[in-house]
Amino acid sequence: MSNTESRVARVSMAAIQEPVRTELDAVFGELGQIVRADFPLVDEVNQHLLRIKGKMFRPTLVLLSAQTTGQIGKRELTLGAIVELIHVATLVHDDSVDHSPLRRGQPTVNARFSHEIAVIMGDYLYSRAIEELVRLDSLEPLRIMSRVTNELTVGEMREVVAHDLLSFTQDDYEQLIHSKTASLMAGSCEVGALAGGDEYRDALERYGSCLGSAFQIADDLLDYTATESVTGKPTGQDLREHKITLPLIAALPQMDPTERQRVEDLMTDLTPATDDINAIIRIVEARGGIAAAHERAEEFAMQAETELDAVPAGRARDALRDCITYSIERRR
Ligand code: FPP
Ligand code: MG
């Protein structure tokens, strides 16, 4: 039995959040308070964003890491709100960069308002997050989050240039997913772990980093394996946008010259046909790209598991373990 097959249990985000349910509701309330503005348009965009509330995965990591190592206090609730705020700010900007019309089935800020408003609102949310961080009057969370947001920005820049099939390696890809996804998850765990002092900080940071990489590889795999009715995004959207992810990177060296040429043709076609995208997906599958990406996600997952062995056992640590299964098994 392969490692992937051995992960049979499917866990829901609601079950993972159970040990910190009340605190998470408080984080969402605080989030609403933080973003409030005395300016009608800012408030209108806020209302729109609060309606498309996500899974609150990053605040969940803050709270579970705090609960594992110490206690959740007022400061951890604020940190939960701050990481979600930073996450939402990056998505508002990213949707504008990508010209995406929809996020979580709802119109993006750039689609519903405009690109100008998306840029300004991303800045507004990010700067409010920094104000709240400063108000905590504690240098470590500020140090961690400023490093993370800088890395997120570099990650977005890496993504923008990640379209050259021949020069984008697996190392480049792993650096990219670390910057754009794993860094914030690692930072969320690290600021949460500060509740217990310094003892478990590094282990939880490494856990969050591996979790984030596994999460992003699984996300990129969905683009090859899941149907639109499941993810809300058409299959092959990354290929359509010429985004090179691990399944393709892993399959490429196994392809024959004709197959490789088909991939190269698709990458230069500004409006690729769905049939051509589907053909590439089949080639990637046949050449082992999907299996290889699953295997790499599983390696990150196992490393995340190992990091957790070092932190105190309990309900919160169990939930952190479930986050690993959730990340690599989720369907959307
Ligand atoms: C989503 O990637 C992109 C990110 C999570 C990172 C975006 C970061 C920035 C825009 C930098 C701005 C930073 C601040 C602090 C405002 P994706 O396009 O692969 O994911 P998707 O499919 O969910 O859109
Ligand atoms: Mg995007």
mmCIF file of C-alpha atoms and ligand atoms in Angstrom:
data_model
loop_
_atom_site.group_PDB
_atom_site.id
_atom_site.type_symbol
_atom_site.label_atom_id
_atom_site.label_comp_id
_atom_site.label_asym_id
_atom_site.label_seq_id
_atom_site.Cartn_x
_atom_site.Cartn_y
_atom_site.Cartn_z
ATOM 1 C CA MET A 1 0.000 0.000 0.000
ATOM 2 C CA SER A 2 1.387 3.414 -0.912
ATOM 3 C CA ASN A 3 1.573 6.288 1.560
ATOM 4 C CA THR A 4 -1.194 8.063 -0.289
ATOM 5 C CA GLU A 5 -3.506 5.068 0.003
ATOM 6 C CA SER A 6 -2.751 4.742 3.691
ATOM 7 C CA ARG A 7 -4.340 8.145 4.353
ATOM 8 C CA VAL A 8 -7.888 6.911 4.249
ATOM 9 C CA ALA A 9 -9.614 9.145 6.779
ATOM 10 C CA ARG A 10 -11.163 12.271 5.291
ATOM 11 C CA VAL A 11 -11.240 15.148 7.760
ATOM 12 C CA SER A 12 -13.386 18.240 7.577
ATOM 13 C CA MET A 13 -12.204 21.739 8.431
ATOM 14 C CA ALA A 14 -15.128 22.041 10.882
ATOM 15 C CA ALA A 15 -13.879 18.986 12.801
ATOM 16 C CA ILE A 16 -10.319 20.358 12.869
ATOM 17 C CA GLN A 17 -11.590 23.671 14.245
ATOM 18 C CA GLU A 18 -13.652 22.059 16.999
ATOM 19 C CA PRO A 19 -11.087 22.589 19.837
ATOM 20 C CA VAL A 20 -10.898 26.326 19.030
ATOM 21 C CA ARG A 21 -14.441 26.966 17.743
ATOM 22 C CA THR A 22 -15.373 29.709 20.218
ATOM 23 C CA GLU A 23 -12.035 31.480 19.833
ATOM 24 C CA LEU A 24 -12.281 31.300 16.050
ATOM 25 C CA ASP A 25 -15.686 32.974 16.130
ATOM 26 C CA ALA A 26 -14.111 35.702 18.264
ATOM 27 C CA VAL A 27 -11.329 36.086 15.666
ATOM 28 C CA PHE A 28 -13.918 36.605 12.942
ATOM 29 C CA GLY A 29 -15.679 39.222 15.086
ATOM 30 C CA GLU A 30 -12.380 40.994 15.672
ATOM 31 C CA LEU A 31 -11.611 40.904 11.956
ATOM 32 C CA GLY A 32 -14.853 42.754 11.247
ATOM 33 C CA GLN A 33 -13.934 45.386 13.849
ATOM 34 C CA ILE A 34 -10.399 45.869 12.549
ATOM 35 C CA VAL A 35 -11.354 46.538 8.933
ATOM 36 C CA ARG A 36 -14.167 48.996 9.732
ATOM 37 C CA ALA A 37 -13.631 52.393 8.181
ATOM 38 C CA ASP A 38 -15.259 55.779 8.210
ATOM 39 C CA PHE A 39 -15.352 55.760 4.480
ATOM 40 C CA PRO A 40 -18.365 54.354 2.606
ATOM 41 C CA LEU A 41 -16.516 52.718 -0.304
ATOM 42 C CA VAL A 42 -13.984 51.020 1.961
ATOM 43 C CA ASP A 43 -16.857 49.729 4.082
ATOM 44 C CA GLU A 44 -18.729 48.513 1.024
ATOM 45 C CA VAL A 45 -15.717 46.479 -0.124
ATOM 46 C CA ASN A 46 -15.267 45.196 3.438
ATOM 47 C CA GLN A 47 -18.850 43.945 3.518
ATOM 48 C CA HIS A 48 -18.304 42.196 0.207
ATOM 49 C CA LEU A 49 -15.110 40.544 1.483
ATOM 50 C CA LEU A 50 -16.619 39.502 4.807
ATOM 51 C CA ARG A 51 -19.486 37.834 2.936
ATOM 52 C CA ILE A 52 -17.038 35.650 1.043
ATOM 53 C CA LYS A 53 -15.426 34.506 4.275
ATOM 54 C CA GLY A 54 -13.028 31.631 3.666
ATOM 55 C CA LYS A 55 -12.146 28.614 5.753
ATOM 56 C CA MET A 56 -10.066 30.665 8.215
ATOM 57 C CA PHE A 57 -7.343 28.038 7.922
ATOM 58 C CA ARG A 58 -4.483 30.353 8.916
ATOM 59 C CA PRO A 59 -6.130 31.689 12.102
ATOM 60 C CA THR A 60 -6.914 28.061 12.928
ATOM 61 C CA LEU A 61 -3.182 27.334 12.744
ATOM 62 C CA VAL A 62 -2.416 30.288 15.031
ATOM 63 C CA LEU A 63 -4.942 29.151 17.624
ATOM 64 C CA LEU A 64 -4.062 25.448 17.521
ATOM 65 C CA SER A 65 -0.340 26.233 17.753
ATOM 66 C CA ALA A 66 -1.029 28.493 20.752
ATOM 67 C CA GLN A 67 -3.203 25.875 22.395
ATOM 68 C CA THR A 68 -0.598 23.170 21.843
ATOM 69 C CA THR A 69 2.198 25.130 23.441
ATOM 70 C CA GLY A 70 0.499 27.483 25.916
ATOM 71 C CA GLN A 71 -2.822 29.271 26.217
ATOM 72 C CA ILE A 72 -4.976 31.270 23.857
ATOM 73 C CA GLY A 73 -5.338 34.835 25.115
ATOM 74 C CA LYS A 74 -6.537 38.142 23.687
ATOM 75 C CA ARG A 75 -3.223 38.544 21.867
ATOM 76 C CA GLU A 76 -3.629 35.233 20.001
ATOM 77 C CA LEU A 77 -7.125 36.256 18.861
ATOM 78 C CA THR A 78 -5.680 39.463 17.428
ATOM 79 C CA LEU A 79 -2.855 37.519 15.771
ATOM 80 C CA GLY A 80 -5.465 35.202 14.231
ATOM 81 C CA ALA A 81 -7.284 38.206 12.778
ATOM 82 C CA ILE A 82 -3.999 39.692 11.540
ATOM 83 C CA VAL A 83 -2.915 36.588 9.593
ATOM 84 C CA GLU A 84 -6.342 36.288 7.963
ATOM 85 C CA LEU A 85 -6.228 39.970 7.073
ATOM 86 C CA ILE A 86 -2.822 39.558 5.452
ATOM 87 C CA HIS A 87 -4.081 36.486 3.593
ATOM 88 C CA VAL A 88 -7.141 38.322 2.279
ATOM 89 C CA ALA A 89 -4.994 41.322 1.257
ATOM 90 C CA THR A 90 -2.737 39.051 -0.816
ATOM 91 C CA LEU A 91 -5.749 37.413 -2.477
ATOM 92 C CA VAL A 92 -7.312 40.767 -3.353
ATOM 93 C CA HIS A 93 -4.055 41.767 -5.016
ATOM 94 C CA ASP A 94 -3.522 38.356 -6.601
ATOM 95 C CA ASP A 95 -6.973 38.330 -8.197
ATOM 96 C CA SER A 96 -6.217 41.700 -9.704
ATOM 97 C CA VAL A 97 -2.800 40.511 -10.971
ATOM 98 C CA ASP A 98 -4.420 37.359 -12.426
ATOM 99 C CA HIS A 99 -7.502 39.218 -13.717
ATOM 100 C CA SER A 100 -9.617 36.554 -11.974
ATOM 101 C CA PRO A 101 -13.377 37.144 -12.120
ATOM 102 C CA LEU A 102 -14.369 34.826 -9.278
ATOM 103 C CA ARG A 103 -13.086 33.725 -5.898
ATOM 104 C CA ARG A 104 -14.954 31.143 -3.841
ATOM 105 C CA GLY A 105 -17.801 31.461 -6.305
ATOM 106 C CA GLN A 106 -18.206 35.228 -5.691
ATOM 107 C CA PRO A 107 -17.063 38.168 -7.824
ATOM 108 C CA THR A 108 -13.544 39.334 -6.972
ATOM 109 C CA VAL A 109 -12.926 42.946 -5.898
ATOM 110 C CA ASN A 110 -11.416 43.731 -9.317
ATOM 111 C CA ALA A 111 -14.502 42.305 -11.052
ATOM 112 C CA ARG A 112 -17.155 43.749 -8.745
ATOM 113 C CA PHE A 113 -15.445 47.144 -8.253
ATOM 114 C CA SER A 114 -12.271 47.789 -10.280
ATOM 115 C CA HIS A 115 -8.555 47.036 -10.443
ATOM 116 C CA GLU A 116 -7.766 50.421 -8.893
ATOM 117 C CA ILE A 117 -10.003 49.646 -5.941
ATOM 118 C CA ALA A 118 -8.480 46.161 -5.601
ATOM 119 C CA VAL A 119 -4.975 47.629 -5.379
ATOM 120 C CA ILE A 120 -5.993 50.244 -2.840
ATOM 121 C CA MET A 121 -8.079 47.814 -0.754
ATOM 122 C CA GLY A 122 -5.237 45.278 -0.638
ATOM 123 C CA ASP A 123 -3.021 48.045 0.699
ATOM 124 C CA TYR A 124 -5.720 49.147 3.148
ATOM 125 C CA LEU A 125 -6.136 45.638 4.584
ATOM 126 C CA TYR A 126 -2.411 45.040 4.758
ATOM 127 C CA SER A 127 -1.702 48.350 6.476
ATOM 128 C CA ARG A 128 -4.512 47.735 8.982
ATOM 129 C CA ALA A 129 -2.884 44.383 9.777
ATOM 130 C CA ILE A 130 0.426 46.160 10.427
ATOM 131 C CA GLU A 131 -1.252 48.756 12.653
ATOM 132 C CA GLU A 132 -2.754 45.988 14.767
ATOM 133 C CA LEU A 133 0.589 44.197 14.933
ATOM 134 C CA VAL A 134 2.273 47.359 16.166
ATOM 135 C CA ARG A 135 -0.510 47.854 18.728
ATOM 136 C CA LEU A 136 0.442 44.481 20.258
ATOM 137 C CA ASP A 137 3.674 46.174 21.246
ATOM 138 C CA SER A 138 5.669 43.012 20.796
ATOM 139 C CA LEU A 139 8.586 42.794 18.427
ATOM 140 C CA GLU A 140 8.622 39.053 17.603
ATOM 141 C CA PRO A 141 5.228 38.774 15.850
ATOM 142 C CA LEU A 142 6.063 41.961 13.949
ATOM 143 C CA ARG A 143 9.431 40.519 12.944
ATOM 144 C CA ILE A 144 7.832 37.255 11.777
ATOM 145 C CA MET A 145 4.989 38.857 9.853
ATOM 146 C CA SER A 146 7.084 41.498 8.128
ATOM 147 C CA ARG A 147 9.452 38.762 6.909
ATOM 148 C CA VAL A 148 6.488 36.668 5.729
ATOM 149 C CA THR A 149 4.728 39.477 3.859
ATOM 150 C CA ASN A 150 7.940 40.365 2.099
ATOM 151 C CA GLU A 151 8.334 36.724 1.063
ATOM 152 C CA LEU A 152 4.720 36.608 -0.166
ATOM 153 C CA THR A 153 5.434 39.549 -2.400
ATOM 154 C CA VAL A 154 8.569 37.957 -3.842
ATOM 155 C CA GLY A 155 6.520 34.753 -4.308
ATOM 156 C CA GLU A 156 3.971 36.634 -6.386
ATOM 157 C CA MET A 157 6.793 38.036 -8.483
ATOM 158 C CA ARG A 158 8.208 34.517 -8.973
ATOM 159 C CA GLU A 159 4.756 33.371 -10.111
ATOM 160 C CA VAL A 160 4.500 36.128 -12.675
ATOM 161 C CA VAL A 161 7.702 34.943 -14.353
ATOM 162 C CA ALA A 162 7.054 31.198 -13.956
ATOM 163 C CA HIS A 163 5.954 30.632 -17.517
ATOM 164 C CA ASP A 164 9.153 29.532 -19.209
ATOM 165 C CA LEU A 165 8.863 25.792 -19.591
ATOM 166 C CA LEU A 166 12.521 25.145 -20.207
ATOM 167 C CA SER A 167 14.004 27.130 -17.369
ATOM 168 C CA PHE A 168 11.476 26.489 -14.559
ATOM 169 C CA THR A 169 12.841 23.641 -12.459
ATOM 170 C CA GLN A 170 11.396 21.665 -9.552
ATOM 171 C CA ASP A 171 13.643 23.675 -7.222
ATOM 172 C CA ASP A 172 12.229 26.911 -8.615
ATOM 173 C CA TYR A 173 8.733 25.531 -8.146
ATOM 174 C CA GLU A 174 9.382 24.539 -4.541
ATOM 175 C CA GLN A 175 10.837 27.949 -3.802
ATOM 176 C CA LEU A 176 7.757 29.533 -5.343
ATOM 177 C CA ILE A 177 5.245 27.508 -3.328
ATOM 178 C CA HIS A 178 7.224 28.182 -0.185
ATOM 179 C CA SER A 179 7.061 31.910 -0.803
ATOM 180 C CA LYS A 180 3.463 32.213 -1.880
ATOM 181 C CA THR A 181 1.799 29.654 0.413
ATOM 182 C CA ALA A 182 4.037 27.935 2.949
ATOM 183 C CA SER A 183 5.576 31.128 4.355
ATOM 184 C CA LEU A 184 2.286 32.464 5.728
ATOM 185 C CA MET A 185 1.253 29.073 7.124
ATOM 186 C CA ALA A 186 4.677 28.732 8.773
ATOM 187 C CA GLY A 187 4.402 32.276 10.155
ATOM 188 C CA SER A 188 0.891 31.566 11.486
ATOM 189 C CA CYS A 189 2.160 28.541 13.403
ATOM 190 C CA GLU A 190 5.206 30.420 14.640
ATOM 191 C CA VAL A 191 3.293 33.414 16.026
ATOM 192 C CA GLY A 192 0.822 31.013 17.654
ATOM 193 C CA ALA A 193 3.666 29.039 19.214
ATOM 194 C CA LEU A 194 4.954 32.204 20.904
ATOM 195 C CA ALA A 195 2.146 31.602 23.439
ATOM 196 C CA GLY A 196 4.426 28.937 24.908
ATOM 197 C CA GLY A 197 7.637 30.953 24.753
ATOM 198 C CA ASP A 198 10.438 29.920 22.432
ATOM 199 C CA GLU A 199 10.535 26.200 23.093
ATOM 200 C CA TYR A 200 8.345 24.899 20.256
ATOM 201 C CA ARG A 201 8.561 27.872 17.958
ATOM 202 C CA ASP A 202 11.000 26.408 15.427
ATOM 203 C CA ALA A 203 9.353 22.977 15.283
ATOM 204 C CA LEU A 204 5.953 24.535 14.621
ATOM 205 C CA GLU A 205 7.403 26.917 12.059
ATOM 206 C CA ARG A 206 8.888 23.932 10.192
ATOM 207 C CA TYR A 207 5.601 22.039 10.555
ATOM 208 C CA GLY A 208 3.711 24.976 9.012
ATOM 209 C CA SER A 209 6.191 25.257 6.200
ATOM 210 C CA CYS A 210 5.900 21.572 5.228
ATOM 211 C CA LEU A 211 2.126 21.710 5.658
ATOM 212 C CA GLY A 212 1.941 24.719 3.348
ATOM 213 C CA SER A 213 4.058 23.100 0.661
ATOM 214 C CA ALA A 214 1.964 19.909 0.808
ATOM 215 C CA PHE A 215 -1.189 22.062 0.661
ATOM 216 C CA GLN A 216 -0.027 23.950 -2.436
ATOM 217 C CA ILE A 217 1.121 20.828 -4.306
ATOM 218 C CA ALA A 218 -2.291 19.274 -3.576
ATOM 219 C CA ASP A 219 -3.917 22.467 -4.835
ATOM 220 C CA ASP A 220 -1.889 22.352 -8.035
ATOM 221 C CA LEU A 221 -2.773 18.670 -8.473
ATOM 222 C CA LEU A 222 -6.474 19.508 -8.328
ATOM 223 C CA ASP A 223 -6.013 21.511 -11.484
ATOM 224 C CA TYR A 224 -5.125 18.242 -13.208
ATOM 225 C CA THR A 225 -7.454 15.860 -11.445
ATOM 226 C CA ALA A 226 -10.633 17.577 -10.246
ATOM 227 C CA THR A 227 -13.631 18.603 -12.276
ATOM 228 C CA GLU A 228 -15.109 22.094 -12.311
ATOM 229 C CA SER A 229 -18.212 20.960 -10.420
ATOM 230 C CA VAL A 230 -15.945 20.019 -7.498
ATOM 231 C CA THR A 231 -13.466 22.923 -7.386
ATOM 232 C CA GLY A 232 -15.517 25.740 -8.915
ATOM 233 C CA LYS A 233 -12.621 26.278 -11.343
ATOM 234 C CA PRO A 234 -12.342 24.616 -14.753
ATOM 235 C CA THR A 235 -9.870 21.727 -14.961
ATOM 236 C CA GLY A 236 -6.639 22.812 -16.607
ATOM 237 C CA GLN A 237 -6.993 26.478 -15.659
ATOM 238 C CA ASP A 238 -3.291 26.679 -14.734
ATOM 239 C CA LEU A 239 -2.290 25.274 -18.130
ATOM 240 C CA ARG A 240 -4.666 27.705 -19.812
ATOM 241 C CA GLU A 241 -2.851 30.530 -17.984
ATOM 242 C CA HIS A 242 0.532 28.939 -18.839
ATOM 243 C CA LYS A 243 1.295 28.302 -15.162
ATOM 244 C CA ILE A 244 3.847 25.549 -14.762
ATOM 245 C CA THR A 245 3.279 23.355 -11.708
ATOM 246 C CA LEU A 246 4.772 20.139 -10.373
ATOM 247 C CA PRO A 247 2.765 17.539 -12.354
ATOM 248 C CA LEU A 248 4.023 19.077 -15.602
ATOM 249 C CA ILE A 249 7.574 19.654 -14.347
ATOM 250 C CA ALA A 250 7.802 16.015 -13.227
ATOM 251 C CA ALA A 251 6.312 14.585 -16.428
ATOM 252 C CA LEU A 252 8.329 16.656 -18.875
ATOM 253 C CA PRO A 253 11.610 14.648 -18.806
ATOM 254 C CA GLN A 254 9.607 11.436 -19.472
ATOM 255 C CA MET A 255 7.879 12.805 -22.586
ATOM 256 C CA ASP A 256 8.855 11.909 -26.135
ATOM 257 C CA PRO A 257 9.731 14.754 -28.528
ATOM 258 C CA THR A 258 6.216 14.885 -30.037
ATOM 259 C CA GLU A 259 4.560 15.173 -26.638
ATOM 260 C CA ARG A 260 7.033 17.782 -25.551
ATOM 261 C CA GLN A 261 6.339 19.767 -28.691
ATOM 262 C CA ARG A 262 2.606 19.702 -27.889
ATOM 263 C CA VAL A 263 3.329 21.186 -24.471
ATOM 264 C CA GLU A 264 5.545 23.854 -26.002
ATOM 265 C CA ASP A 265 2.838 24.701 -28.548
ATOM 266 C CA LEU A 266 0.269 25.072 -25.793
ATOM 267 C CA MET A 267 2.575 27.365 -23.840
ATOM 268 C CA THR A 268 2.821 29.745 -26.787
ATOM 269 C CA ASP A 269 -0.871 29.590 -27.671
ATOM 270 C CA LEU A 270 -2.584 32.665 -26.178
ATOM 271 C CA THR A 271 -6.023 31.041 -26.244
ATOM 272 C CA PRO A 272 -5.480 27.282 -25.962
ATOM 273 C CA ALA A 273 -8.416 25.040 -26.913
ATOM 274 C CA THR A 274 -9.945 22.903 -24.175
ATOM 275 C CA ASP A 275 -9.221 19.755 -26.224
ATOM 276 C CA ASP A 276 -5.515 20.638 -26.347
ATOM 277 C CA ILE A 277 -5.446 21.278 -22.594
ATOM 278 C CA ASN A 278 -7.166 17.955 -21.945
ATOM 279 C CA ALA A 279 -4.663 16.189 -24.195
ATOM 280 C CA ILE A 280 -1.756 17.626 -22.188
ATOM 281 C CA ILE A 281 -3.438 16.577 -18.933
ATOM 282 C CA ARG A 282 -3.634 13.004 -20.293
ATOM 283 C CA ILE A 283 0.028 13.077 -21.332
ATOM 284 C CA VAL A 284 1.084 14.395 -17.910
ATOM 285 C CA GLU A 285 -0.881 11.601 -16.245
ATOM 286 C CA ALA A 286 0.524 8.908 -18.564
ATOM 287 C CA ARG A 287 4.082 10.145 -18.013
ATOM 288 C CA GLY A 288 3.782 9.869 -14.243
ATOM 289 C CA GLY A 289 3.548 13.591 -13.430
ATOM 290 C CA ILE A 290 0.484 13.242 -11.245
ATOM 291 C CA ALA A 291 1.899 10.291 -9.310
ATOM 292 C CA ALA A 292 5.204 12.134 -8.799
ATOM 293 C CA ALA A 293 3.458 15.242 -7.468
ATOM 294 C CA HIS A 294 1.366 13.112 -5.089
ATOM 295 C CA GLU A 295 4.548 11.523 -3.851
ATOM 296 C CA ARG A 296 6.230 14.884 -3.226
ATOM 297 C CA ALA A 297 3.152 16.167 -1.348
ATOM 298 C CA GLU A 298 3.290 13.033 0.743
ATOM 299 C CA GLU A 299 6.966 13.631 1.569
ATOM 300 C CA PHE A 300 6.174 17.124 2.834
ATOM 301 C CA ALA A 301 3.237 15.676 4.784
ATOM 302 C CA MET A 302 5.457 13.099 6.459
ATOM 303 C CA GLN A 303 8.001 15.753 7.369
ATOM 304 C CA ALA A 304 5.206 17.852 8.894
ATOM 305 C CA GLU A 305 4.136 14.805 10.943
ATOM 306 C CA THR A 306 7.684 14.355 12.203
ATOM 307 C CA GLU A 307 7.901 17.991 13.330
ATOM 308 C CA LEU A 308 4.733 17.524 15.393
ATOM 309 C CA ASP A 309 6.294 14.665 17.333
ATOM 310 C CA ALA A 310 8.386 17.271 19.146
ATOM 311 C CA VAL A 311 5.461 19.305 20.521
ATOM 312 C CA PRO A 312 3.214 18.487 23.513
ATOM 313 C CA ALA A 313 0.533 15.856 22.855
ATOM 314 C CA GLY A 314 -3.153 16.710 23.237
ATOM 315 C CA ARG A 315 -6.323 17.620 21.408
ATOM 316 C CA ALA A 316 -4.793 20.647 19.702
ATOM 317 C CA ARG A 317 -1.829 18.647 18.414
ATOM 318 C CA ASP A 318 -4.237 15.988 17.112
ATOM 319 C CA ALA A 319 -6.051 18.740 15.223
ATOM 320 C CA LEU A 320 -2.727 19.957 13.775
ATOM 321 C CA ARG A 321 -2.132 16.388 12.586
ATOM 322 C CA ASP A 322 -5.557 16.368 10.953
ATOM 323 C CA CYS A 323 -4.589 19.580 9.137
ATOM 324 C CA ILE A 324 -1.982 17.516 7.280
ATOM 325 C CA THR A 325 -4.513 14.957 6.086
ATOM 326 C CA TYR A 326 -6.935 17.751 5.255
ATOM 327 C CA SER A 327 -4.331 19.579 3.187
ATOM 328 C CA ILE A 328 -3.397 16.720 0.949
ATOM 329 C CA GLU A 329 -6.836 15.166 0.648
ATOM 330 C CA ARG A 330 -9.001 18.191 0.134
ATOM 331 C CA ARG A 331 -10.986 18.418 -3.020
ATOM 332 C CA ARG A 332 -11.254 22.169 -3.290
HETATM 333 C C1 FPP B 1 -2.285 33.022 -4.810
HETATM 334 O O1 FPP B 1 -1.721 32.204 -5.761
HETATM 335 C C2 FPP B 1 -1.228 34.021 -4.414
HETATM 336 C C3 FPP B 1 -0.807 34.246 -3.157
HETATM 337 C C4 FPP B 1 -1.362 33.481 -2.014
HETATM 338 C C5 FPP B 1 0.266 35.265 -2.859
HETATM 339 C C6 FPP B 1 -0.113 36.630 -3.360
HETATM 340 C C7 FPP B 1 0.809 37.680 -2.834
HETATM 341 C C8 FPP B 1 0.761 38.972 -3.248
HETATM 342 C C9 FPP B 1 -0.224 39.450 -4.260
HETATM 343 C C10 FPP B 1 1.697 39.952 -2.635
HETATM 344 C C11 FPP B 1 0.926 41.086 -1.982
HETATM 345 C C12 FPP B 1 1.211 41.118 -0.572
HETATM 346 C C13 FPP B 1 0.548 41.880 0.371
HETATM 347 C C14 FPP B 1 1.066 41.819 1.732
HETATM 348 C C15 FPP B 1 -0.648 42.717 0.114
HETATM 349 P P1 FPP B 1 -2.587 31.527 -6.915
HETATM 350 O O2 FPP B 1 -2.898 32.549 -7.961
HETATM 351 O O3 FPP B 1 -1.844 30.320 -7.338
HETATM 352 O O4 FPP B 1 -3.864 31.048 -6.130
HETATM 353 P P2 FPP B 1 -5.401 31.146 -6.505
HETATM 354 O O5 FPP B 1 -5.642 30.032 -7.450
HETATM 355 O O6 FPP B 1 -6.101 30.979 -5.184
HETATM 356 O O7 FPP B 1 -5.626 32.500 -7.122
HETATM 357 MG MG MG B 2 -4.568 33.647 -8.436
#
